[in-house]
PDB file of C-alpha atoms and ligand atoms in Angstrom:
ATOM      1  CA  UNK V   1    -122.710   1.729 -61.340  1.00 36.00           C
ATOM      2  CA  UNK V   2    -126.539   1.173 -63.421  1.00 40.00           C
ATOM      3  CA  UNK V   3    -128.263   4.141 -63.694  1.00 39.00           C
ATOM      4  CA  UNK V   4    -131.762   4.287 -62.319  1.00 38.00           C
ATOM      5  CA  UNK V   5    -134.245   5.285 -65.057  1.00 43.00           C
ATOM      6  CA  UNK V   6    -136.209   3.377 -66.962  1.00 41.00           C
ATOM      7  CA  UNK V   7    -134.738   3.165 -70.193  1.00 55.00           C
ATOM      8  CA  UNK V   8    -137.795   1.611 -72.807  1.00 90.00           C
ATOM      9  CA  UNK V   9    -135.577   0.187 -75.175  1.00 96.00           C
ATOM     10  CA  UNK V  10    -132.915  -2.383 -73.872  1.00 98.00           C
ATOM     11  CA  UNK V  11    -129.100  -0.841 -74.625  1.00 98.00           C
ATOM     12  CA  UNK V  12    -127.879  -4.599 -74.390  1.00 98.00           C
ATOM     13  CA  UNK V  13    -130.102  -7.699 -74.394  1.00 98.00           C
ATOM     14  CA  UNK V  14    -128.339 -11.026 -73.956  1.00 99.00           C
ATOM     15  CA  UNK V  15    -130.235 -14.394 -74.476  1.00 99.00           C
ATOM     16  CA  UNK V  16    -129.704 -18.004 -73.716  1.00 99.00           C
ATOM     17  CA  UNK V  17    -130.687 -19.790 -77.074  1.00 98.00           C
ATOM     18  CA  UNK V  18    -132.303 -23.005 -75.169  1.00 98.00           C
ATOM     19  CA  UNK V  19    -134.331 -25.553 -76.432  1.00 98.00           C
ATOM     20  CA  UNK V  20    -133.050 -27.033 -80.225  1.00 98.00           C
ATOM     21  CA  UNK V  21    -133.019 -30.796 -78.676  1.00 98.00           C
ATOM     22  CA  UNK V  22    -136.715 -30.414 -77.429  1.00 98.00           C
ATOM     23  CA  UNK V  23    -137.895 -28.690 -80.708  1.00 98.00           C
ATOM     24  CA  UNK V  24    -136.348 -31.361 -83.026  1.00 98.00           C
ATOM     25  CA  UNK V  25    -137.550 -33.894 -80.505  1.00 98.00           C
ATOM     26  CA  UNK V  26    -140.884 -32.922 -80.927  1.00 98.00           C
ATOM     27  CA  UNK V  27    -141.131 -32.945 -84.783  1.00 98.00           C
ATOM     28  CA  UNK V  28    -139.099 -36.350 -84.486  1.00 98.00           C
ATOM     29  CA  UNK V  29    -136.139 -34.970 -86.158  1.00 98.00           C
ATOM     30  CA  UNK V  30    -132.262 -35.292 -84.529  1.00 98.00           C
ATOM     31  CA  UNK V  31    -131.084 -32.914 -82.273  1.00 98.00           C
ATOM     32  CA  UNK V  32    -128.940 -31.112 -84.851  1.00 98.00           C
ATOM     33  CA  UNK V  33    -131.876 -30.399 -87.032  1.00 98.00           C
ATOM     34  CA  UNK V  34    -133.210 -28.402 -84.243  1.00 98.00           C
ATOM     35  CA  UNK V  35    -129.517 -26.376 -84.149  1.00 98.00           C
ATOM     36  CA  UNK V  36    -129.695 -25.781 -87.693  1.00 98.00           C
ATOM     37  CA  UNK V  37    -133.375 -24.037 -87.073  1.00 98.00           C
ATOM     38  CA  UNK V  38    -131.860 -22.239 -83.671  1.00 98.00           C
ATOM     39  CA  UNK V  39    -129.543 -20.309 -86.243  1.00 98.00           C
ATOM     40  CA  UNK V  40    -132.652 -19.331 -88.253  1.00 98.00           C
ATOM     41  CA  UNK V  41    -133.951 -18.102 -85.309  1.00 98.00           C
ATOM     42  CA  UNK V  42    -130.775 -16.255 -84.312  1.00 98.00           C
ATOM     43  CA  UNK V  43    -130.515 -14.434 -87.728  1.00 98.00           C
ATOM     44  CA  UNK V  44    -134.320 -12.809 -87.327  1.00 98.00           C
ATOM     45  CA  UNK V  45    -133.456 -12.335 -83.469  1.00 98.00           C
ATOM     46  CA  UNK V  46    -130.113 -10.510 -84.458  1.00 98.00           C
ATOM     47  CA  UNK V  47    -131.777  -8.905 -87.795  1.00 97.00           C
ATOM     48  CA  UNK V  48    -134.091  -8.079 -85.717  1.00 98.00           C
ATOM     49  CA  UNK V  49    -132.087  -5.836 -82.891  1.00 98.00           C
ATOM     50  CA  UNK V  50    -130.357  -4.093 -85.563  1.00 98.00           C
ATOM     51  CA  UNK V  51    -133.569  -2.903 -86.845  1.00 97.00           C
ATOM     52  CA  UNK V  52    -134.707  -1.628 -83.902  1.00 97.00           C
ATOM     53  CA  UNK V  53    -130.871   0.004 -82.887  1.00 97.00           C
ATOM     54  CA  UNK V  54    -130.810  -1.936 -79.742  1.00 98.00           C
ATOM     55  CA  UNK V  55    -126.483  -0.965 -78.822  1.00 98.00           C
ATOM     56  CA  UNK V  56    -125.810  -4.983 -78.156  1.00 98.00           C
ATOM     57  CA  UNK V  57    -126.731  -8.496 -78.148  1.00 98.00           C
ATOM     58  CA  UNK V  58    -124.949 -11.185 -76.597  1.00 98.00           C
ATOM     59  CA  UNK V  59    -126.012 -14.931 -77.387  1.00 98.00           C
ATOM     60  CA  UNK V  60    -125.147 -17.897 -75.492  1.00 98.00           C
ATOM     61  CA  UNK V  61    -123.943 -20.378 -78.658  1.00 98.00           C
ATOM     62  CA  UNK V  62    -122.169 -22.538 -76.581  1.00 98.00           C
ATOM     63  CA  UNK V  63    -121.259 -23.248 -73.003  1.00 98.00           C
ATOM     64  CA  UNK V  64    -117.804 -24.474 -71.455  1.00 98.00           C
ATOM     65  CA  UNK V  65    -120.115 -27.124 -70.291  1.00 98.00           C
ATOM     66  CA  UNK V  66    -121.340 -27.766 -73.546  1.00 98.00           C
ATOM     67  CA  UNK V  67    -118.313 -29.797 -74.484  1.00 98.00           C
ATOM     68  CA  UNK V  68    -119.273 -32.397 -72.381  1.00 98.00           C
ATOM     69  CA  UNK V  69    -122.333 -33.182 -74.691  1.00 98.00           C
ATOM     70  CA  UNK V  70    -121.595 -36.821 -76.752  1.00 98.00           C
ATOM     71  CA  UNK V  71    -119.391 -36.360 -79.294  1.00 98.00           C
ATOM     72  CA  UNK V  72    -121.196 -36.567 -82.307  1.00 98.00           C
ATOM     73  CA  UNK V  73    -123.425 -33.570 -80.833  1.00 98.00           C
ATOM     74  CA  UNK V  74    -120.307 -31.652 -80.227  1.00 98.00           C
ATOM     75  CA  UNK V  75    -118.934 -32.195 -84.005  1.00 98.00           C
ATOM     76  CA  UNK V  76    -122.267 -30.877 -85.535  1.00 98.00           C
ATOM     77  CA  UNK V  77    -122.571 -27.851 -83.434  1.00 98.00           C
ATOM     78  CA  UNK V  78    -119.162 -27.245 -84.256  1.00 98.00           C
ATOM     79  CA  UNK V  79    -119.697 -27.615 -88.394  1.00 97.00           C
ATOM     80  CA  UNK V  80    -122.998 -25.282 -87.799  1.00 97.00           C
ATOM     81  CA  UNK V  81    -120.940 -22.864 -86.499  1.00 97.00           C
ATOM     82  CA  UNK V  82    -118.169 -22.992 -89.477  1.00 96.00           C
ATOM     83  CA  UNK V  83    -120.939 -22.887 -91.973  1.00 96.00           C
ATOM     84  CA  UNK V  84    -122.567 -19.917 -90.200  1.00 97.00           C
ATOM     85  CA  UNK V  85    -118.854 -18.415 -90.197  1.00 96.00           C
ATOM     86  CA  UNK V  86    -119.261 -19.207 -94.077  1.00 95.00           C
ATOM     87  CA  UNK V  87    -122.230 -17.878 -95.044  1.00 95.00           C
ATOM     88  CA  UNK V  88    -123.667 -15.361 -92.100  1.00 97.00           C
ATOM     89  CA  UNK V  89    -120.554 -13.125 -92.013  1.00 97.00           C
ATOM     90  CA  UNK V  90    -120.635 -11.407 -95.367  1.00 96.00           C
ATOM     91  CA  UNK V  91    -124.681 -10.085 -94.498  1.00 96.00           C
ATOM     92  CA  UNK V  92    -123.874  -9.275 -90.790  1.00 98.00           C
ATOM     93  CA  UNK V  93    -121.190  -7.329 -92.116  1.00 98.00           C
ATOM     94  CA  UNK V  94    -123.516  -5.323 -95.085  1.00 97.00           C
ATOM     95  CA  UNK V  95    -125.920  -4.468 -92.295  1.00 97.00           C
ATOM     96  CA  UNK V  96    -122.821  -2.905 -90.304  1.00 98.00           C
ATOM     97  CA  UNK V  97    -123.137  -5.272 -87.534  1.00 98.00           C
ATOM     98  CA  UNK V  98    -119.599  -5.443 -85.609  1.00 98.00           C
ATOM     99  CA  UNK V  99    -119.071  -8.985 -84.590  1.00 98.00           C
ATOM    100  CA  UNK V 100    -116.902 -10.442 -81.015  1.00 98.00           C
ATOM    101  CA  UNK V 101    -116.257 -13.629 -80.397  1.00 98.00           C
ATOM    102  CA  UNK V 102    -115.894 -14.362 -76.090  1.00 98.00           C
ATOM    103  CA  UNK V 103    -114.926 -17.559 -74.261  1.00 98.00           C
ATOM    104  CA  UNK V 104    -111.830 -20.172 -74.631  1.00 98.00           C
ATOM    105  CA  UNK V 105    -111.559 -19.937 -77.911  1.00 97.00           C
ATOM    106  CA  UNK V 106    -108.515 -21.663 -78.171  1.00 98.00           C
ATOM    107  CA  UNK V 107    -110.505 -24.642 -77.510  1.00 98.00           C
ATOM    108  CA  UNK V 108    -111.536 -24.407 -80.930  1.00 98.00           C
ATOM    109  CA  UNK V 109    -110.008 -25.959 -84.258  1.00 97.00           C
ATOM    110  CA  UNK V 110    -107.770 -23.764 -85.732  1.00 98.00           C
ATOM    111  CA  UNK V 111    -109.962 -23.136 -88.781  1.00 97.00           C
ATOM    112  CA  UNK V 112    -113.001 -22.128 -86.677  1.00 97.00           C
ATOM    113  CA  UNK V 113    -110.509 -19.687 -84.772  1.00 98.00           C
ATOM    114  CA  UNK V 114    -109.001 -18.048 -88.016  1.00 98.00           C
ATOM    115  CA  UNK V 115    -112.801 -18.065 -89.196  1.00 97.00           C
ATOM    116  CA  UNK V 116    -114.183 -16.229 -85.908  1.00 98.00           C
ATOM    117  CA  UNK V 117    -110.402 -13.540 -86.234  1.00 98.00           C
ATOM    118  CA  UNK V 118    -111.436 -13.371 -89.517  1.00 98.00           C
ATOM    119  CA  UNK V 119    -115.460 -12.256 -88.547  1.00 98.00           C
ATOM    120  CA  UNK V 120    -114.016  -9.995 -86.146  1.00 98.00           C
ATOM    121  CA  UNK V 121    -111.432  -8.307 -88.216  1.00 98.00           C
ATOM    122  CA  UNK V 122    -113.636  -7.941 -90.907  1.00 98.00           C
ATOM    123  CA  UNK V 123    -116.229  -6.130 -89.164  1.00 98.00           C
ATOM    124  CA  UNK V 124    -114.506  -4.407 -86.678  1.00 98.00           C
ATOM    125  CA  UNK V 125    -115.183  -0.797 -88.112  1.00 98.00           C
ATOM    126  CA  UNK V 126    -118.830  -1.362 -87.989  1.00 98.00           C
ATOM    127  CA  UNK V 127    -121.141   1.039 -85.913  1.00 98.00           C
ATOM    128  CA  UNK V 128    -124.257  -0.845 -85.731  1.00 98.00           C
ATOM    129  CA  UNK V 129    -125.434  -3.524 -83.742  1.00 98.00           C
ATOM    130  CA  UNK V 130    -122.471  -5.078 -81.231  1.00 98.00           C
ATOM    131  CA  UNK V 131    -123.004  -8.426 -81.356  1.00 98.00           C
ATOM    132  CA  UNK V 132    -121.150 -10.848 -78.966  1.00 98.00           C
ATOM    133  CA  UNK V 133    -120.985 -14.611 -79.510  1.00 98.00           C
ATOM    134  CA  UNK V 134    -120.457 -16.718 -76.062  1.00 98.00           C
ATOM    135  CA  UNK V 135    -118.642 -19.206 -77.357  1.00 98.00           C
ATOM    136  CA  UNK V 136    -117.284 -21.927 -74.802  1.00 98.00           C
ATOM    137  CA  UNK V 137    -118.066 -19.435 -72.615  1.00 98.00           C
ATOM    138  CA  UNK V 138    -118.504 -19.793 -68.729  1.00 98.00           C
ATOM    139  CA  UNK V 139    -119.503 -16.753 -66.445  1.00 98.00           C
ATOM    140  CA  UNK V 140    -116.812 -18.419 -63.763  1.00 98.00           C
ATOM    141  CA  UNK V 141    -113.828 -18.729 -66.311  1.00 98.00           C
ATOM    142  CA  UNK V 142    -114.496 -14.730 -67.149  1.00 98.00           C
ATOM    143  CA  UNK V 143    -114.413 -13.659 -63.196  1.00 98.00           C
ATOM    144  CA  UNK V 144    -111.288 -15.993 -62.924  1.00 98.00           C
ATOM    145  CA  UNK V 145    -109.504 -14.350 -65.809  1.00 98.00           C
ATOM    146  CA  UNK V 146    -110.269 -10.928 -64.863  1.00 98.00           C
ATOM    147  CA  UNK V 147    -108.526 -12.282 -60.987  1.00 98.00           C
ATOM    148  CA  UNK V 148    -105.828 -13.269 -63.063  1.00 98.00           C
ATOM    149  CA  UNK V 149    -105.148 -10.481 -64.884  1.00 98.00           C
ATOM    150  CA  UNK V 150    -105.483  -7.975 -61.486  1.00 98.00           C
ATOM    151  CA  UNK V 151    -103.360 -10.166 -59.678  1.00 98.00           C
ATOM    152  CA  UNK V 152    -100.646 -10.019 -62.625  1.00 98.00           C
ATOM    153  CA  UNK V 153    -101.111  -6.284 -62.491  1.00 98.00           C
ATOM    154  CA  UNK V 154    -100.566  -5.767 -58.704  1.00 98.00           C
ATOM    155  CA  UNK V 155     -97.617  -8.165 -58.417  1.00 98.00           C
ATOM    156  CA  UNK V 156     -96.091  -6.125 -61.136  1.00 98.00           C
ATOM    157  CA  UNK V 157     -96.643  -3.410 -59.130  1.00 98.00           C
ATOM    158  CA  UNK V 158     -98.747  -1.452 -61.852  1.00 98.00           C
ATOM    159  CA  UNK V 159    -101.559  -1.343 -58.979  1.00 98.00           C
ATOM    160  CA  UNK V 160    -102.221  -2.178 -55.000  1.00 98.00           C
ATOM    161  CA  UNK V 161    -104.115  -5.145 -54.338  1.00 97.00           C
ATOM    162  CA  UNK V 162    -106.532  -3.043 -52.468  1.00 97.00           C
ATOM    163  CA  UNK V 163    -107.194  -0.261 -55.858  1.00 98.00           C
ATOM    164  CA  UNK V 164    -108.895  -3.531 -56.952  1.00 98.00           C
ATOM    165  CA  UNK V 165    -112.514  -2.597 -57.481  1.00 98.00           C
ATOM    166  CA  UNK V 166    -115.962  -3.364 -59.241  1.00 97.00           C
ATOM    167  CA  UNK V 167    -114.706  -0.944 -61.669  1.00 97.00           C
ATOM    168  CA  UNK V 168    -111.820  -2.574 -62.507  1.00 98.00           C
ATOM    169  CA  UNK V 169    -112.575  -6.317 -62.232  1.00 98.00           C
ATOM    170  CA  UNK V 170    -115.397  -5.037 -64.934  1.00 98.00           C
ATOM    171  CA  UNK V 171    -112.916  -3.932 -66.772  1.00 98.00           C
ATOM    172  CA  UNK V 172    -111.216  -7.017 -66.836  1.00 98.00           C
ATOM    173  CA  UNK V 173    -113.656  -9.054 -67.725  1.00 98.00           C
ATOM    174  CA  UNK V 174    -114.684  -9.901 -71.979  1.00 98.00           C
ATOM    175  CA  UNK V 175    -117.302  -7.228 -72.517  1.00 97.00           C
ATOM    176  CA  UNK V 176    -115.656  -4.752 -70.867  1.00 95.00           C
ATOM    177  CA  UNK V 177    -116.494  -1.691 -73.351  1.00 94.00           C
ATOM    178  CA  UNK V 178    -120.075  -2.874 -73.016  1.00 97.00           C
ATOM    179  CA  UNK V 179    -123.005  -1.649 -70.530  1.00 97.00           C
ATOM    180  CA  UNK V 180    -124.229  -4.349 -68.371  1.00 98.00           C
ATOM    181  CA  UNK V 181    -127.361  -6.244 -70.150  1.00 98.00           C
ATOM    182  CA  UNK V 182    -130.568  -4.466 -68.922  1.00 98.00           C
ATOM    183  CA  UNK V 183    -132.427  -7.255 -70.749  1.00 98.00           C
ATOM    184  CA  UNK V 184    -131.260 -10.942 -70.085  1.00 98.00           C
ATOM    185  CA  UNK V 185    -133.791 -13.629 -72.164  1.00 99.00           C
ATOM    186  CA  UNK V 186    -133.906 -17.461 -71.733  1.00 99.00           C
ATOM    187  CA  UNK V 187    -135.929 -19.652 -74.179  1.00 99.00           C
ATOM    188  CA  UNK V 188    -136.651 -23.283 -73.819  1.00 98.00           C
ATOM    189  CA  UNK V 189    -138.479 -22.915 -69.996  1.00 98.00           C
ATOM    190  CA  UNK V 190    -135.382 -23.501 -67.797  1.00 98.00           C
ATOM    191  CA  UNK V 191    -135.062 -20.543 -65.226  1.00 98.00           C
ATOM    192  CA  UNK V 192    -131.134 -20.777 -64.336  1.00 98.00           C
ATOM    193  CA  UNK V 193    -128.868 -18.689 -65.732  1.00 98.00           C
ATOM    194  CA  UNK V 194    -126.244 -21.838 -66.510  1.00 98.00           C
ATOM    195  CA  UNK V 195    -123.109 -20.176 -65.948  1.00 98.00           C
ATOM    196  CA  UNK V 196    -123.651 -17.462 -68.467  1.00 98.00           C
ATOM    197  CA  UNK V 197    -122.569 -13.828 -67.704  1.00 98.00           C
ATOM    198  CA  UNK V 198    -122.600 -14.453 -64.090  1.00 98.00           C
ATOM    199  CA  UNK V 199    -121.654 -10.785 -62.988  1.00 98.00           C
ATOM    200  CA  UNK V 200    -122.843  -8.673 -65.708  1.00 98.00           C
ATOM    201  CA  UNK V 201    -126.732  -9.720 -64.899  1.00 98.00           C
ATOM    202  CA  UNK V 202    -126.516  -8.650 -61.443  1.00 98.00           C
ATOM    203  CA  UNK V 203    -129.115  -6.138 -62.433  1.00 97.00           C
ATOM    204  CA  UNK V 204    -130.322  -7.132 -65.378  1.00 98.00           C
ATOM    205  CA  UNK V 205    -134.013  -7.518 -66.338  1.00 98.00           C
ATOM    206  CA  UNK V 206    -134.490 -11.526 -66.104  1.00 98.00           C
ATOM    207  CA  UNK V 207    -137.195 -12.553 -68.869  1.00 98.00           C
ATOM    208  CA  UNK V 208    -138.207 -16.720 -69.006  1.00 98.00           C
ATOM    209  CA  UNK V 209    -140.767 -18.041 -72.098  1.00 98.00           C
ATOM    210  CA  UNK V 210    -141.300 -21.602 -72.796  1.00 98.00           C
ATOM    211  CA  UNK V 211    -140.641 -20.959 -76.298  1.00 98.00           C
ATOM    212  CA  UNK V 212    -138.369 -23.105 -77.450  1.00 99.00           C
ATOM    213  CA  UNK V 213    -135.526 -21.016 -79.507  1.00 98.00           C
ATOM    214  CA  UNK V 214    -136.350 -22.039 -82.572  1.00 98.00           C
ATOM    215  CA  UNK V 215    -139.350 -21.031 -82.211  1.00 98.00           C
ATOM    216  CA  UNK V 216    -138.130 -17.156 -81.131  1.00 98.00           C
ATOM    217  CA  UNK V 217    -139.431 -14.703 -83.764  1.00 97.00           C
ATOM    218  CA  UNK V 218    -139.322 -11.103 -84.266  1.00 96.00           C
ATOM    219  CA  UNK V 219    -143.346 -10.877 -82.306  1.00 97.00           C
ATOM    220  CA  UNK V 220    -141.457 -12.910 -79.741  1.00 98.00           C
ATOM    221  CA  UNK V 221    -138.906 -10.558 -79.252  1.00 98.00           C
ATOM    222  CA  UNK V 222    -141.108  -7.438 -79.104  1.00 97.00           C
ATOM    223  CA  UNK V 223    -143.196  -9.326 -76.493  1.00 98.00           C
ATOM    224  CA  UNK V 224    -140.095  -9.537 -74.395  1.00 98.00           C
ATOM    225  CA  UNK V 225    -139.171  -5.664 -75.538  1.00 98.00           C
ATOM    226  CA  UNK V 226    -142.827  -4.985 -74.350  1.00 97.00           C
ATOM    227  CA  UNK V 227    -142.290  -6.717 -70.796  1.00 98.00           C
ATOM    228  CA  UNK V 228    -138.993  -5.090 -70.027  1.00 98.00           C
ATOM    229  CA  UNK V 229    -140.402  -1.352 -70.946  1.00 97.00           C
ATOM    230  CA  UNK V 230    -143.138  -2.206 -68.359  1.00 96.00           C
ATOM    231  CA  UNK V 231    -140.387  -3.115 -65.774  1.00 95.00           C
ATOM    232  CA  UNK V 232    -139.656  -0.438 -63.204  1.00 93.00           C
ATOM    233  CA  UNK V 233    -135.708  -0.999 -62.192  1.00 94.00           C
ATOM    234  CA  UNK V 234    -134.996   0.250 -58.955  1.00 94.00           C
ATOM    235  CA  UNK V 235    -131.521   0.042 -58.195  1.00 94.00           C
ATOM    236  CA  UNK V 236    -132.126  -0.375 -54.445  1.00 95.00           C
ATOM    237  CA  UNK V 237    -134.684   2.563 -54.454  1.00 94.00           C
ATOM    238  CA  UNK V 238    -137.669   2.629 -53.127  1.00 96.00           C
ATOM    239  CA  UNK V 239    -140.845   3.209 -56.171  1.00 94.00           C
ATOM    240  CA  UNK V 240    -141.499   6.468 -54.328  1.00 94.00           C
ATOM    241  CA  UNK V 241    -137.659   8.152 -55.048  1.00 94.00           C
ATOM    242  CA  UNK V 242    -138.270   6.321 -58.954  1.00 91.00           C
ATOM    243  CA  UNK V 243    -141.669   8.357 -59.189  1.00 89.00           C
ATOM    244  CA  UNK V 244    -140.166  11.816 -57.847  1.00 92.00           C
ATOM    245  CA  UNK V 245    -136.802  11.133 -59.819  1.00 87.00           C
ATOM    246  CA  UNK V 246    -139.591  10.851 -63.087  1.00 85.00           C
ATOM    247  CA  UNK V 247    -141.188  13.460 -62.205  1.00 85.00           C
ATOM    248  CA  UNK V 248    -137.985  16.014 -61.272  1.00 76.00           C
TER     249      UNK V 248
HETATM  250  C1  LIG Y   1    -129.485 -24.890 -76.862  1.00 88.08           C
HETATM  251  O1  LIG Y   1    -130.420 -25.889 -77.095  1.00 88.08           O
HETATM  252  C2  LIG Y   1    -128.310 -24.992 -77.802  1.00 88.08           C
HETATM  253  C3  LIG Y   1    -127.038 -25.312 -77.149  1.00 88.08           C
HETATM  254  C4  LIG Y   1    -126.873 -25.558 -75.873  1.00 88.08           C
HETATM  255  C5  LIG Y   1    -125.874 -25.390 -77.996  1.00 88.08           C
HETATM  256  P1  LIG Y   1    -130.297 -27.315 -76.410  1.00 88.08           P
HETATM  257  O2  LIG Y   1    -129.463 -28.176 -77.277  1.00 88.08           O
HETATM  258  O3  LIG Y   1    -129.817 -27.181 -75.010  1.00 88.08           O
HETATM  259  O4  LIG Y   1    -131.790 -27.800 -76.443  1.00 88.08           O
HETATM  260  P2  LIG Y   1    -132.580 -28.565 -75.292  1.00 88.08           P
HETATM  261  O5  LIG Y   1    -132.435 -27.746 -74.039  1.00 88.08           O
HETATM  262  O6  LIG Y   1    -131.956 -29.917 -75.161  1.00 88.08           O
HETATM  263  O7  LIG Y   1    -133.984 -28.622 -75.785  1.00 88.08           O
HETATM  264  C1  LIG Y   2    -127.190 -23.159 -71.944  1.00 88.08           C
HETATM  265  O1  LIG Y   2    -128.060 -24.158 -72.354  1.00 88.08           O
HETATM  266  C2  LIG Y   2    -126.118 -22.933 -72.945  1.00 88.08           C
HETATM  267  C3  LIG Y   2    -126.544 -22.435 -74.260  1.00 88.08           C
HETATM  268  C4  LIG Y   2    -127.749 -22.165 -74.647  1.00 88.08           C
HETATM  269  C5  LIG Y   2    -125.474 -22.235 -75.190  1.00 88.08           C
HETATM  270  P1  LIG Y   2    -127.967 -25.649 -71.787  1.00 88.08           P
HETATM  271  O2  LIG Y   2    -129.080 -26.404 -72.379  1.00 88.08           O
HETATM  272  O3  LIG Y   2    -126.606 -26.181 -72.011  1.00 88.08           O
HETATM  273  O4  LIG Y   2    -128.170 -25.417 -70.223  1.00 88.08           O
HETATM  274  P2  LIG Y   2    -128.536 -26.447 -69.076  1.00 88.08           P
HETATM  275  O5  LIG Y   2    -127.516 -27.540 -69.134  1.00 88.08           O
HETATM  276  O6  LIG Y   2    -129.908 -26.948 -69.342  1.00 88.08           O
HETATM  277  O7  LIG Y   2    -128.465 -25.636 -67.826  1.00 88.08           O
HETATM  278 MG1  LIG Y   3    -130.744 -26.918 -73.237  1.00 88.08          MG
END
């Protein structure tokens, strides 16, 4: 259950990095040279929550619909994200950032699963910044797993099918340590939430800029920061039990 005040700093923001194709398409450059500036982007974005000691950040990398993009597109998303695995991990790591990886991973070549184990491993001790990388991720696939798994647990008999609850399914699900998002952010001008953390955002904070991702900056980020501290969340109150609760 969310609690009801206003918290002014997001605990856990989580953004869909949208827009690469349109921002290389603009300057007349291939798609993939708009990836390689989304991971710019990403660095200052992630640099950027550590700074501020926001608890998590969870980026949509790559959807389980992503694979259907041509092949070639596929193959260069997939080297960017080796060579990130390369050359990101080591700093993420000196800034005590703890990194997960969520989604089918197994749909990945072995070497970019031992390098995402590795990135895990490494960091795992890390207190800072949680950072989660979606990653063939799909909001459906997680709610099916977590069925899975509760159905595997009550015909085992380790529960009854009817101790099956919102706390548990949460608790099935990949971020299940993790508070729900308060702050959900989508680049790039699309307002759909394209199968990304499809129960965790029930009451998240939902925050749309045309910007296109590579575009996202720090400024960009605090204008976001500065929208969602304005946001009253309600919870199903009314604003007259939010002001008395303020003022109690
Ligand atoms: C987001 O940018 C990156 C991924 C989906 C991997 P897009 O590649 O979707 O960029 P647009 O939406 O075509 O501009
Ligand atoms: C969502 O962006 C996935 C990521 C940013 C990783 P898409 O560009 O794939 O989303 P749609 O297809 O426009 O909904
Ligand atoms: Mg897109």
């Amino acid at each position: 259950m969310a609690g009801t005040e206003t918290a002014a700093l997001p605990r856990h923001i989580a953004i869909i990095m949208d827009g690469n194709g349109r921002w290389a398409k603009r300057r007349l450059l291939p798609r993939q040279a708009g990836h390689r500036a989304g991971l710019t982007a990403a660095r200052h974005v992630i640099e950027g929550c550590a700074r501020l000691h926001i608890g998590a950040l969870t980026l949509f990398a790559f959807s389980s619909e992503n694979w259907q993009r041509p092949q070639r597109e596929v193959g260069n998303l997939m080297d960017l994200l080796m060579h990130a695995l390369e050359d990101e991990v080591r700093e993420l790591h000196a800034n005590n950032i703890r990194i997960r990886f969520v989604g089918t991973l197994e749909a990945f070549s072995p070497d970019l699963q031992q390098g995402m184990r590795r990135a895990e491993e490494l960091t795992v001790m890390n207190t800072g910044l949680a950072l989660n990388i979606a990653a063939s991720y799909g909001g459906r696939w997680d709610i099916v797993c977590a069925a899975h798994k509760l159905a595997a647990a009550a015909v085992s008999g380790h529960i009854r099918p009817d101790q099956i609850d919102e706390a548990r399914l949460s608790r099935a699900l990949v971020l299940p340590e993790l508070p729900d998002p308060d702050l959900f952010i989508r680049t790039g001008g699309e307002q759909r939430l394209s199968n990304f953390l499809l129960w965790n955002l029930a009451y998240t904070e939902l925050y749309f800029t045309d910007r296109l991702w590579p575009d996202f900056d720090e400024p960009a980020l605090q204008t976001a920061l500065n929208w969602y501290a304005a946001r009253q969340r309600r919870f199903g109150r009314t604003p007259e039990q939010m002001k008395e609760e303020a003022g109690a």
